[in-house]
PDB file of C-alpha atoms in Angstrom:
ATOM      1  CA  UNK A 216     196.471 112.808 101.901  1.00  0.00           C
ATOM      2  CA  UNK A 217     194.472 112.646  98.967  1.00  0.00           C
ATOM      3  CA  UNK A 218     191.106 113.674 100.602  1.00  0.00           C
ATOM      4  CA  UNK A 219     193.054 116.830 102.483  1.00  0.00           C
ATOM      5  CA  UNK A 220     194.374 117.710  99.063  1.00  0.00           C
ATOM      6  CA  UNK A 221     191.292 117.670  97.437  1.00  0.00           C
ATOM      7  CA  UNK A 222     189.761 119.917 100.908  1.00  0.00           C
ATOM      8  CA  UNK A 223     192.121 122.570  99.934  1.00  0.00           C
ATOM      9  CA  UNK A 224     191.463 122.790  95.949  1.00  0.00           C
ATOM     10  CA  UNK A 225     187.855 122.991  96.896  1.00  0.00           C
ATOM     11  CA  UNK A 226     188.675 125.757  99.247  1.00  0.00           C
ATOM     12  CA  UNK A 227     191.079 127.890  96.382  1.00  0.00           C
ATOM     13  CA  UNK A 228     188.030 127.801  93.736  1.00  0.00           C
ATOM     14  CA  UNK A 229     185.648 129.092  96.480  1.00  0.00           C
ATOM     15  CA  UNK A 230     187.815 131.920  97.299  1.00  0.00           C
ATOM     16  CA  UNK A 231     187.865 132.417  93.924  1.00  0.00           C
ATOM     17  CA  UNK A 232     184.411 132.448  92.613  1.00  0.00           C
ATOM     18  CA  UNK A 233     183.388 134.326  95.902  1.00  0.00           C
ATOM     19  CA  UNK A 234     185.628 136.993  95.767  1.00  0.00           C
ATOM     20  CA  UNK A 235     186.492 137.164  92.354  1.00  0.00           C
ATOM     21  CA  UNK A 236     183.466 136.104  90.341  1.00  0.00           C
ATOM     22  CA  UNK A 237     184.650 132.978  88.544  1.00  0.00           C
ATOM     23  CA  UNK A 238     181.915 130.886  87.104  1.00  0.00           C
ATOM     24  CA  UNK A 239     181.537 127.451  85.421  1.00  0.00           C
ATOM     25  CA  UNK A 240     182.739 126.596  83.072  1.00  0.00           C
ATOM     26  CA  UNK A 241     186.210 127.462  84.191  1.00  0.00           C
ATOM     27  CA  UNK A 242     188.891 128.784  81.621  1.00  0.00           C
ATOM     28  CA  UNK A 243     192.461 127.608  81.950  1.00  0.00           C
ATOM     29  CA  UNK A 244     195.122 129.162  80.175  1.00  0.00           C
ATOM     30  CA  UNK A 245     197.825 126.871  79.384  1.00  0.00           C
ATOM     31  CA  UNK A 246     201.602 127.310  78.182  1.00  0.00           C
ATOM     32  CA  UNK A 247     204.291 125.383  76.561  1.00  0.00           C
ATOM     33  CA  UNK A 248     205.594 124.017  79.667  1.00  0.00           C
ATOM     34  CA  UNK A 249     202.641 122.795  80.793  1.00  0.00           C
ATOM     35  CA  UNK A 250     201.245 121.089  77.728  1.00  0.00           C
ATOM     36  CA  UNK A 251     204.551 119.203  77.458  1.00  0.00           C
ATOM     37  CA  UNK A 252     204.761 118.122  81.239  1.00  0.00           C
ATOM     38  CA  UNK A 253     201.144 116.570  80.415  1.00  0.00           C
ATOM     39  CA  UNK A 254     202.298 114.637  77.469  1.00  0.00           C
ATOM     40  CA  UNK A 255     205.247 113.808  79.063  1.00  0.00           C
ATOM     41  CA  UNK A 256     203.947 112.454  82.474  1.00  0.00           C
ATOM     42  CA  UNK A 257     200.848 110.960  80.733  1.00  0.00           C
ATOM     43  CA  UNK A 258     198.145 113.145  81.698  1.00  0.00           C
ATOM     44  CA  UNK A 259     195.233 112.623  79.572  1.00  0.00           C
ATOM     45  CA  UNK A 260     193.112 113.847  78.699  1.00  0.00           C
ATOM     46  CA  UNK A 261     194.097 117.177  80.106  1.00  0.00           C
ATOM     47  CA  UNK A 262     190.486 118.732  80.660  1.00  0.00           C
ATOM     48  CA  UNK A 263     189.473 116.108  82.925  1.00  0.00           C
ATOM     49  CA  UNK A 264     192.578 116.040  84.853  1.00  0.00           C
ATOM     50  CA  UNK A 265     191.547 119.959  85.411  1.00  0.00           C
ATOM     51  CA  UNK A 266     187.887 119.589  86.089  1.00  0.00           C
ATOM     52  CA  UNK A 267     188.980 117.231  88.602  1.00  0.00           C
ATOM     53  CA  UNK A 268     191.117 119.480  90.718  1.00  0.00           C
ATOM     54  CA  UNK A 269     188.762 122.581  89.957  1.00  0.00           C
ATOM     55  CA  UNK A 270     185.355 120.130  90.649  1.00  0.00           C
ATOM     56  CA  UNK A 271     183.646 121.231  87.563  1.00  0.00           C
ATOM     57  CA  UNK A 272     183.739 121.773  83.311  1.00  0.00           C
ATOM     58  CA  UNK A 273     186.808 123.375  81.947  1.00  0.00           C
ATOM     59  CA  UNK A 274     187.405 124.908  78.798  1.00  0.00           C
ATOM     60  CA  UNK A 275     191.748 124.828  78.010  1.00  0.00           C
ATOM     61  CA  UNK A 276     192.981 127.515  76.080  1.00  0.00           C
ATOM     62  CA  UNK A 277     196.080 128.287  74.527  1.00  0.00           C
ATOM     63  CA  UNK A 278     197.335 131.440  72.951  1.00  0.00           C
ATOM     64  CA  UNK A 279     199.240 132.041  69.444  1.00  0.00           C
ATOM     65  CA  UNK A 280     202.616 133.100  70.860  1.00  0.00           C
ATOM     66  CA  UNK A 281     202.503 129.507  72.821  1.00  0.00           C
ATOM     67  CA  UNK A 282     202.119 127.772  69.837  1.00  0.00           C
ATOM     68  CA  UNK A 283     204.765 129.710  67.613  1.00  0.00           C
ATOM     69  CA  UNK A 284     207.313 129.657  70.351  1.00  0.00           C
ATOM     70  CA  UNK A 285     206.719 125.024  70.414  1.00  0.00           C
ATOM     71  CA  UNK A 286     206.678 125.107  66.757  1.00  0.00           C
ATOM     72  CA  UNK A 287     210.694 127.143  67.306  1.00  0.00           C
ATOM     73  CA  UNK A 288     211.521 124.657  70.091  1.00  0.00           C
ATOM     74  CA  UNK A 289     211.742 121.886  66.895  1.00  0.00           C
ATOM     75  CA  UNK A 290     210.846 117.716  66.776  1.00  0.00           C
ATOM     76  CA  UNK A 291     211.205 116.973  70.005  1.00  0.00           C
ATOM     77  CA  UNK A 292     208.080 119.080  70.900  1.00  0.00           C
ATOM     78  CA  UNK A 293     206.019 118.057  67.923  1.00  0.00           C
ATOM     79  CA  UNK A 294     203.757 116.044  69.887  1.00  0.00           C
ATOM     80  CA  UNK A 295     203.247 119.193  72.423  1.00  0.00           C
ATOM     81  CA  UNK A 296     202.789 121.490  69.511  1.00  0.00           C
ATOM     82  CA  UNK A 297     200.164 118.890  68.287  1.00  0.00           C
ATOM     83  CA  UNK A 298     198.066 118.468  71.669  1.00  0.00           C
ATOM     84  CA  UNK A 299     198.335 122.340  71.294  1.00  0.00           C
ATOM     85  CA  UNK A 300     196.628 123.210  68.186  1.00  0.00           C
ATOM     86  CA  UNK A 301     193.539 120.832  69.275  1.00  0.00           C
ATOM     87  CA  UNK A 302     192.954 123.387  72.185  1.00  0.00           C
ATOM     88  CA  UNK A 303     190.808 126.700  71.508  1.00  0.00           C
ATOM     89  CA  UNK A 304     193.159 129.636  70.758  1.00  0.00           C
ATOM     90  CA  UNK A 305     192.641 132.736  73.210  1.00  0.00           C
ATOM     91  CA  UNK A 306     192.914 136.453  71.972  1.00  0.00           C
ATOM     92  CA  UNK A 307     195.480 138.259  72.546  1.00  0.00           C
ATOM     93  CA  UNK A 308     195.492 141.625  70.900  1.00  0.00           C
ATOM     94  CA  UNK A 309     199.482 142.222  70.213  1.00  0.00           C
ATOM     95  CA  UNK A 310     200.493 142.283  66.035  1.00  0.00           C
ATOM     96  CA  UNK A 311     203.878 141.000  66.440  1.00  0.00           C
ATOM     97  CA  UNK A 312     204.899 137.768  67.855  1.00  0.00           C
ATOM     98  CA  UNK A 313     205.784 137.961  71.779  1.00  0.00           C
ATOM     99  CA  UNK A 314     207.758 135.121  74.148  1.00  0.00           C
ATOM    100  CA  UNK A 315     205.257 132.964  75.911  1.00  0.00           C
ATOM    101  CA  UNK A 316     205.587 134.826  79.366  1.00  0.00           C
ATOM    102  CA  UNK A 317     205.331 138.281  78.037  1.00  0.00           C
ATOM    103  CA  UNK A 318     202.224 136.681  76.380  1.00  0.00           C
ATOM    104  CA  UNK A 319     200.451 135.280  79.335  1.00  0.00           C
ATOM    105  CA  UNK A 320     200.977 138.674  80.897  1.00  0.00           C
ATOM    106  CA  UNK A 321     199.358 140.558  78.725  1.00  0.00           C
ATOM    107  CA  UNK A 322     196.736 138.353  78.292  1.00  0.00           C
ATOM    108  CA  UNK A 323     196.073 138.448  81.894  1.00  0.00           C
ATOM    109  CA  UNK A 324     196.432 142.232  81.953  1.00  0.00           C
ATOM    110  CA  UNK A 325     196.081 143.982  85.261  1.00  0.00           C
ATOM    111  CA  UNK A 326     193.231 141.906  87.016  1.00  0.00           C
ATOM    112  CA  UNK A 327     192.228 139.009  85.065  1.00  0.00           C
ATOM    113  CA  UNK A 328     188.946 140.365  83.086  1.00  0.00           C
ATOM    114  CA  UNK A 329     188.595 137.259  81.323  1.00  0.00           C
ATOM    115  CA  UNK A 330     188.687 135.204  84.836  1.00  0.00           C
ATOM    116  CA  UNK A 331     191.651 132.800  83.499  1.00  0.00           C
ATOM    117  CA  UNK A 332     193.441 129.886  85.626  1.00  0.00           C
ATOM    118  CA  UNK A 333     196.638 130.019  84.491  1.00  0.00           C
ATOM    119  CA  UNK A 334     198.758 127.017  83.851  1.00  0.00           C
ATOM    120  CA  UNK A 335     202.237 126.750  83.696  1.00  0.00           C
ATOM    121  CA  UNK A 336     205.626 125.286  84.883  1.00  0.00           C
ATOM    122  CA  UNK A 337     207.426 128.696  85.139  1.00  0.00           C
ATOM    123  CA  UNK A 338     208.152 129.125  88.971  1.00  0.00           C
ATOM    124  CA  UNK A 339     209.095 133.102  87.538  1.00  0.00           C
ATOM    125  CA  UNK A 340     206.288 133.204  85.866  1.00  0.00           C
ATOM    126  CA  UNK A 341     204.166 131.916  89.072  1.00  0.00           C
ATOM    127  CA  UNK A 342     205.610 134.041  91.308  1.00  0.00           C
ATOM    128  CA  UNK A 343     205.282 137.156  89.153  1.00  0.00           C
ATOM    129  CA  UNK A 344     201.165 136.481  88.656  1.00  0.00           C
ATOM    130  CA  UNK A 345     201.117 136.243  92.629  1.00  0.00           C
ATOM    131  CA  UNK A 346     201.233 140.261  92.934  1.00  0.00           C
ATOM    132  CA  UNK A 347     197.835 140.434  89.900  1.00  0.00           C
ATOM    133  CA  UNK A 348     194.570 140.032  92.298  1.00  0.00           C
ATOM    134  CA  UNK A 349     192.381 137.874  90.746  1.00  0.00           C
ATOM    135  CA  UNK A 350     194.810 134.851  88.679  1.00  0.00           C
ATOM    136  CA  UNK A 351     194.566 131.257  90.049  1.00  0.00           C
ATOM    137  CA  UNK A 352     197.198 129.185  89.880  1.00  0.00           C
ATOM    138  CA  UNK A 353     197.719 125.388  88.348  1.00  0.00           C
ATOM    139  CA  UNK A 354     200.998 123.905  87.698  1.00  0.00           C
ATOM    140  CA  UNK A 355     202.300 119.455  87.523  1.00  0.00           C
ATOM    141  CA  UNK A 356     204.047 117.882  90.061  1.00  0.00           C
ATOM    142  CA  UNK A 357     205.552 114.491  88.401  1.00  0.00           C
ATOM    143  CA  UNK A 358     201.887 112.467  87.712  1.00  0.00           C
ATOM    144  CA  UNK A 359     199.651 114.776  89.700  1.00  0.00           C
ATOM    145  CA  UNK A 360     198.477 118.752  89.023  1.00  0.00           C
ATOM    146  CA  UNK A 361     197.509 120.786  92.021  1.00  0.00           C
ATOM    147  CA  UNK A 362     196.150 124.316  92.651  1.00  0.00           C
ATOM    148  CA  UNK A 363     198.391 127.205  94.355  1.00  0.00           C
ATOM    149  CA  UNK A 364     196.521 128.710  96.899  1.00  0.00           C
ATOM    150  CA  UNK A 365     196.300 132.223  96.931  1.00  0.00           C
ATOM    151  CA  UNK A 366     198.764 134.564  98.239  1.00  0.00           C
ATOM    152  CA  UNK A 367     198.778 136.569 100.784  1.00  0.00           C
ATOM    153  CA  UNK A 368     198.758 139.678  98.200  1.00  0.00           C
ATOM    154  CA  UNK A 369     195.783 138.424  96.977  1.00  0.00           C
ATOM    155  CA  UNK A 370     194.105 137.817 100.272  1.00  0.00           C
ATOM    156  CA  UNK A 371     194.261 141.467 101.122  1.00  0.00           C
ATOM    157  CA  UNK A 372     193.380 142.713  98.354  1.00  0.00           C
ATOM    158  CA  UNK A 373     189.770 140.661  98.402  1.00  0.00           C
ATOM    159  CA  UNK A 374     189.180 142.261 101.826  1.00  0.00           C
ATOM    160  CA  UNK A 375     189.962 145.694 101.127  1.00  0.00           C
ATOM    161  CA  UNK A 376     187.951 145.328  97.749  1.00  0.00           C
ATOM    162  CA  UNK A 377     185.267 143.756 100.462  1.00  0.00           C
ATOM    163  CA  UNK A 378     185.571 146.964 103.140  1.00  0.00           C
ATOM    164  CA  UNK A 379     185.339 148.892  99.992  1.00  0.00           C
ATOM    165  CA  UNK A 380     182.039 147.951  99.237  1.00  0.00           C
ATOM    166  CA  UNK A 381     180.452 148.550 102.589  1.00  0.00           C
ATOM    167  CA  UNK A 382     181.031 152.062 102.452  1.00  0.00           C
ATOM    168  CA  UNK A 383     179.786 154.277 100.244  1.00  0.00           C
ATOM    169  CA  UNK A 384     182.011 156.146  97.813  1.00  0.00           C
ATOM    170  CA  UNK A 385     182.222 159.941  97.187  1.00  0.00           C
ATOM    171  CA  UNK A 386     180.397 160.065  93.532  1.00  0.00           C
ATOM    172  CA  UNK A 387     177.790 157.811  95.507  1.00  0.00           C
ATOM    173  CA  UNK A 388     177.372 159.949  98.341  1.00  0.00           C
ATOM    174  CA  UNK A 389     177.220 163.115  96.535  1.00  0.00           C
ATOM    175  CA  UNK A 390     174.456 161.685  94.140  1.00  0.00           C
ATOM    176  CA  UNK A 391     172.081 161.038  97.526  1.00  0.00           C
ATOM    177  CA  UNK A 392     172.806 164.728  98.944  1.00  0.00           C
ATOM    178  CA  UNK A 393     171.917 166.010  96.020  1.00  0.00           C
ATOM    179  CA  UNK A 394     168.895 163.789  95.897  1.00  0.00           C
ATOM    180  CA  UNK A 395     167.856 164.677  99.542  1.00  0.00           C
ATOM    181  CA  UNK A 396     168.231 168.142  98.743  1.00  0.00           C
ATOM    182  CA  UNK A 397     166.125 167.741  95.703  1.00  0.00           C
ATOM    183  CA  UNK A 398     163.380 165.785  98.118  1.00  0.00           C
ATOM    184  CA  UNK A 399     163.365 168.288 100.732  1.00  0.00           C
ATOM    185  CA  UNK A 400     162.804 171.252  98.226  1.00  0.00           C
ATOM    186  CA  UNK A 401     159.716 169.312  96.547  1.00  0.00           C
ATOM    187  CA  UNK A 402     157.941 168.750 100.110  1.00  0.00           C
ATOM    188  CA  UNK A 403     158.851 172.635 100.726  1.00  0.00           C
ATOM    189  CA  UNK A 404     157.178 173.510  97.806  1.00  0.00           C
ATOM    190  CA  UNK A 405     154.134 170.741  98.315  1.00  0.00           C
ATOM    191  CA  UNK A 406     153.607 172.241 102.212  1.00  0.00           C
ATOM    192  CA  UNK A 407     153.208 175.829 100.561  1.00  0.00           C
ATOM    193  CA  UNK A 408     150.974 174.974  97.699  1.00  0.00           C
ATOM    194  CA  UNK A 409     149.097 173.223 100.844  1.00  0.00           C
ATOM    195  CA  UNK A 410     149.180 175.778 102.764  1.00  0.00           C
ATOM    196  CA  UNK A 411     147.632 178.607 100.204  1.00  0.00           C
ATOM    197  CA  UNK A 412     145.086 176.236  99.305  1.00  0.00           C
ATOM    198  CA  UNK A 413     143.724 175.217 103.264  1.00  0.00           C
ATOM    199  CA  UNK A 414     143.402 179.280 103.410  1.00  0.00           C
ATOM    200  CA  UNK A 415     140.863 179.351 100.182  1.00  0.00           C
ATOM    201  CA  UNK A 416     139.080 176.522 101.290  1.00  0.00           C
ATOM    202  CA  UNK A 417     139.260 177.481 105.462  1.00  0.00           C
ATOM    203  CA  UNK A 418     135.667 178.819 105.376  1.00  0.00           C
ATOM    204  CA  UNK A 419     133.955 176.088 103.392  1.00  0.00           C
ATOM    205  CA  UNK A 420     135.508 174.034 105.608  1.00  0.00           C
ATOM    206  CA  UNK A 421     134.478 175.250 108.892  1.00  0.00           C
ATOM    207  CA  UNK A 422     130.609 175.980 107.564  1.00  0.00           C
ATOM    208  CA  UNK A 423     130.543 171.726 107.375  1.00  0.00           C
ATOM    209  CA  UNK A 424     131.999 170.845 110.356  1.00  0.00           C
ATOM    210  CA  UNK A 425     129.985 173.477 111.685  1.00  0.00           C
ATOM    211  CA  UNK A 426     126.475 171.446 110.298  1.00  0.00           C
ATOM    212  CA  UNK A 427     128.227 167.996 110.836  1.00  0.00           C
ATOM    213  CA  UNK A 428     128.817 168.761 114.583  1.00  0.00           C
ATOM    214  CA  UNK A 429     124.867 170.077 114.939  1.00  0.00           C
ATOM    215  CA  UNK A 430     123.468 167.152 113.340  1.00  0.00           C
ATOM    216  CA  UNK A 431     126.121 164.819 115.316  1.00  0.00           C
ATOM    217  CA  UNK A 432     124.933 165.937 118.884  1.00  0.00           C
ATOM    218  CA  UNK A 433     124.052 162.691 121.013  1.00  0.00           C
ATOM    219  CA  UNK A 434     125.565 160.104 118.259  1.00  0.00           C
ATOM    220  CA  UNK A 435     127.243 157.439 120.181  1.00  0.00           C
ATOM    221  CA  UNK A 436     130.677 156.679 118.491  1.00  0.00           C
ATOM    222  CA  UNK A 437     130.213 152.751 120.522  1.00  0.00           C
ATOM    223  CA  UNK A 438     129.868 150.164 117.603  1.00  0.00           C
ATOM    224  CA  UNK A 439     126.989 149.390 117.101  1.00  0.00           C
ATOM    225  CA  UNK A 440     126.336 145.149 117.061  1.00  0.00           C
ATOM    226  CA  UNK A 441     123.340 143.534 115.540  1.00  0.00           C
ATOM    227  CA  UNK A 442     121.157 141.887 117.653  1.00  0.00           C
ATOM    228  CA  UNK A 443     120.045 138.404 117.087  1.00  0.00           C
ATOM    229  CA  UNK A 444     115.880 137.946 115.675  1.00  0.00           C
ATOM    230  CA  UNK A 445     114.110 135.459 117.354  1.00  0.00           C
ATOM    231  CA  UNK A 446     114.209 132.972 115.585  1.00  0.00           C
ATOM    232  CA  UNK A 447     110.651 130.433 114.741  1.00  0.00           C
ATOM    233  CA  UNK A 448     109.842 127.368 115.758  1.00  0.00           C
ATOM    234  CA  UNK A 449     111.241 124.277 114.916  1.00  0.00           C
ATOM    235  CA  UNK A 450     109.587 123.103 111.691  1.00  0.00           C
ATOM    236  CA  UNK A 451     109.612 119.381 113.049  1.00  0.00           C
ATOM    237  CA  UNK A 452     107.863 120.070 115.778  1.00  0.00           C
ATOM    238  CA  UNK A 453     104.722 121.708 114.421  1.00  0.00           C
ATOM    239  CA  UNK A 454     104.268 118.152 111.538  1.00  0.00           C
ATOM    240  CA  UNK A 455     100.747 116.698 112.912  1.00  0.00           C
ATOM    241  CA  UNK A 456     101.002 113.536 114.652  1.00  0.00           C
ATOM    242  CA  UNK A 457     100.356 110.305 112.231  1.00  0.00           C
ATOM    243  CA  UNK A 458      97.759 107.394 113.752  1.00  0.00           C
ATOM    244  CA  UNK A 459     100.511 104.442 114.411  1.00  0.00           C
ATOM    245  CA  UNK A 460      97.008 101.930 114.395  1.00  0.00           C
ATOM    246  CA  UNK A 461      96.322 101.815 117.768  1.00  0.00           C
ATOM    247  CA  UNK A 462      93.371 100.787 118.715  1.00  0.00           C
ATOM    248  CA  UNK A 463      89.708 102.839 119.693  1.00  0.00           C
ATOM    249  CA  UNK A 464      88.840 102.949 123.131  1.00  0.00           C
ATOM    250  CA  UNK A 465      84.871 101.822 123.843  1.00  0.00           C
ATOM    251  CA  UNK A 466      82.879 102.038 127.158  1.00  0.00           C
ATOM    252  CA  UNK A 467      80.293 100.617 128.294  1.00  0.00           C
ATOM    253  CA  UNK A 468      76.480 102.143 129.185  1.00  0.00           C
ATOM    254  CA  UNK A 469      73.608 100.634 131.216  1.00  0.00           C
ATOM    255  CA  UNK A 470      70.592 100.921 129.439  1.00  0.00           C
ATOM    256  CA  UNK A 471      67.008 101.534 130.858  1.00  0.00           C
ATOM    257  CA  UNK A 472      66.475  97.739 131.066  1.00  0.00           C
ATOM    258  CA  UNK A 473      70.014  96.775 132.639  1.00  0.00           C
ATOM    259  CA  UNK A 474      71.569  95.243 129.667  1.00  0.00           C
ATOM    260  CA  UNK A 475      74.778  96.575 129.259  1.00  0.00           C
ATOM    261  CA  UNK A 476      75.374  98.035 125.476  1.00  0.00           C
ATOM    262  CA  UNK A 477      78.869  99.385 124.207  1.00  0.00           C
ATOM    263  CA  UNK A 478      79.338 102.597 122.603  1.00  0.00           C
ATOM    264  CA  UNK A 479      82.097 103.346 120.820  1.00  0.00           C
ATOM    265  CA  UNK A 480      83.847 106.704 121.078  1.00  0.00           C
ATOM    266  CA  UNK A 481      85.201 106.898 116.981  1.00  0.00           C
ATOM    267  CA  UNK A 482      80.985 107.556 117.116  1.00  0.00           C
ATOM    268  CA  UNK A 483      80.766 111.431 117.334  1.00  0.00           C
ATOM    269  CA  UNK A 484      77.434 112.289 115.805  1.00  0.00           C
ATOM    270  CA  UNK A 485      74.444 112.111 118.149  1.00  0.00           C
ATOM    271  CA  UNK A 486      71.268 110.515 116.496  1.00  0.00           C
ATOM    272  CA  UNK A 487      67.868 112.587 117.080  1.00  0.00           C
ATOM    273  CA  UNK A 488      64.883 111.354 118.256  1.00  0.00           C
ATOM    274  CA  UNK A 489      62.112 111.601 116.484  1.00  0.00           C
ATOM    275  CA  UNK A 490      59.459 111.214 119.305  1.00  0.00           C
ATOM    276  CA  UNK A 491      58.905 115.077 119.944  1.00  0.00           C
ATOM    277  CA  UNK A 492      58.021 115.182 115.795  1.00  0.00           C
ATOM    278  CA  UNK A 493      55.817 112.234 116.071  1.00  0.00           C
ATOM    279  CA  UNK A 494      53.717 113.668 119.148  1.00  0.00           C
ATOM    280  CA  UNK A 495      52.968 117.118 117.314  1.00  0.00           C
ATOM    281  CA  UNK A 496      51.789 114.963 114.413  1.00  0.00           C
ATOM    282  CA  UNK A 497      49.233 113.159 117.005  1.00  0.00           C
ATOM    283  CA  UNK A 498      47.903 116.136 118.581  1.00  0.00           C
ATOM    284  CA  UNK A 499      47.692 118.132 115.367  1.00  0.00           C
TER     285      UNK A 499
END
């Protein structure tokens, strides 16, 4: 029971802030009545018995008239008039000293600018604030508090207010005819100013497309893509080849008298002969 009760408070303050704007902290308006039931069914401390039904901080207010009208009630609300004073003390604008209802319903005015849950045990006063848009409701039953939900006057007047919105009202709509009518004249005015000034500059025009098109003649409009350079060699393969110390090949020769002699091919120079040189010297 507890869990579906708690369901349906969180359900009331959504309607509320949705709909209605109400924002963290929450203010709660309390009166006599409901100050006393507190004390009397031992509900402290009272803001955290509300931010427990409304799931978040609460500020309790209280109003002059409440406090003037407990101080007339005598001893035996003392105590309420006590718990009272420690609350903050909300505005209201009236000189002369009012009843506690009268208050509250001035305070609340015609839609609840100040975004007040009201608190009270007044089942009048409860059923009267069901016809303002806009007022929650909080009131004690025995040890527990709970949160009215709203009425059905309430209800409809969040979805009219809603419909309301999604269409556009008459200062609204004449503001964007005039506005279109404004736009339409400017682009009027930009089309002739265009218009005077493509007939001064028709023949200057003409002249260069006239020399664009000559030169043009034959121009390809295909892109055009880049074709790829050869590219060189691969610098690894043109590094000389390094001697891994293998060894030199040598063959062998017969020589005029049969012995066999090895020449070795690391050799390259060829020796002369001096023979020729030493026969000239002879016959000379």
């Amino acid at each position: 029971m507890r869990l579906k009760k708690q369901k349906r408070h969180r359900r009331t303050v959504r309607f509320y802030t949705t709909c209605f704007g109400f924002r963290e902290p929450f203010k709660v308006l309390c009166d006599g009545t409901f100050i006393h039931h507190l004390l009397v069914n031992r509900i402290a401390p009272a803001d955290s018995a509300l931010s427990n039904i409304l799931g978040g901080a609460v500020k309790v207010f209280t109003t002059r008239c409440v406090l003037a009208e407990l101080k007339s009630l005598g001893e035996s609300y003392s105590e309420s008039l006590k718990t009272a004073r420690e609350l903050i003390t909300a505005r209201c604008d009236h000189e002369k000293r009012k009843s506690a209802v009268a208050c509250m319903m001035e305070v609340v005015g015609e839609k609840n600018p100040e975004h007040f849950f009201l608190a009270t045990q007044d089942a009048d006063l409860r059923e009267k604030l069901q016809e303002v848009p806009g007022v929650p409701l909080i009131f004690g039953l025995r040890n527990a508090l709970l949160l009215e939900s709203p009425s059905a006057f309430q209800r409809q007047f969040a979805k009219s207010t809603e419909e309301g919105r999604l269409h556009m009202s008459e200062a609204e709509y004449k503001m964007l005819r005039t506005k279109n009518t404004l736009e339409a004249e400017e682009a009027m005015k930009f089309a002739d100013a265009n218009e005077s000034e493509g007939d001064q500059n028709g023949g200057t025009q003409a002249m260069r497309k006239a020399n664009d098109g000559g030169k043009r003649i034959g121009v390809k409009d295909k892109v055009q893509f880049k074709r790829k350079k050869a590219k060189g060699p691969n610098p690894l393969s043109c590094k000389k080849k390094k001697n891994l110390g293998l060894p030199t090949f040598v063959c062998k020769s017969e020589s005029n008298d049969g012995s066999d002699t090895i020449r070795s091919r690391s050799n390259k120079k060829r020796k002369r002969s001096r023979k020729g040189k030493k026969l000239e010297a002879t016959n000379g």
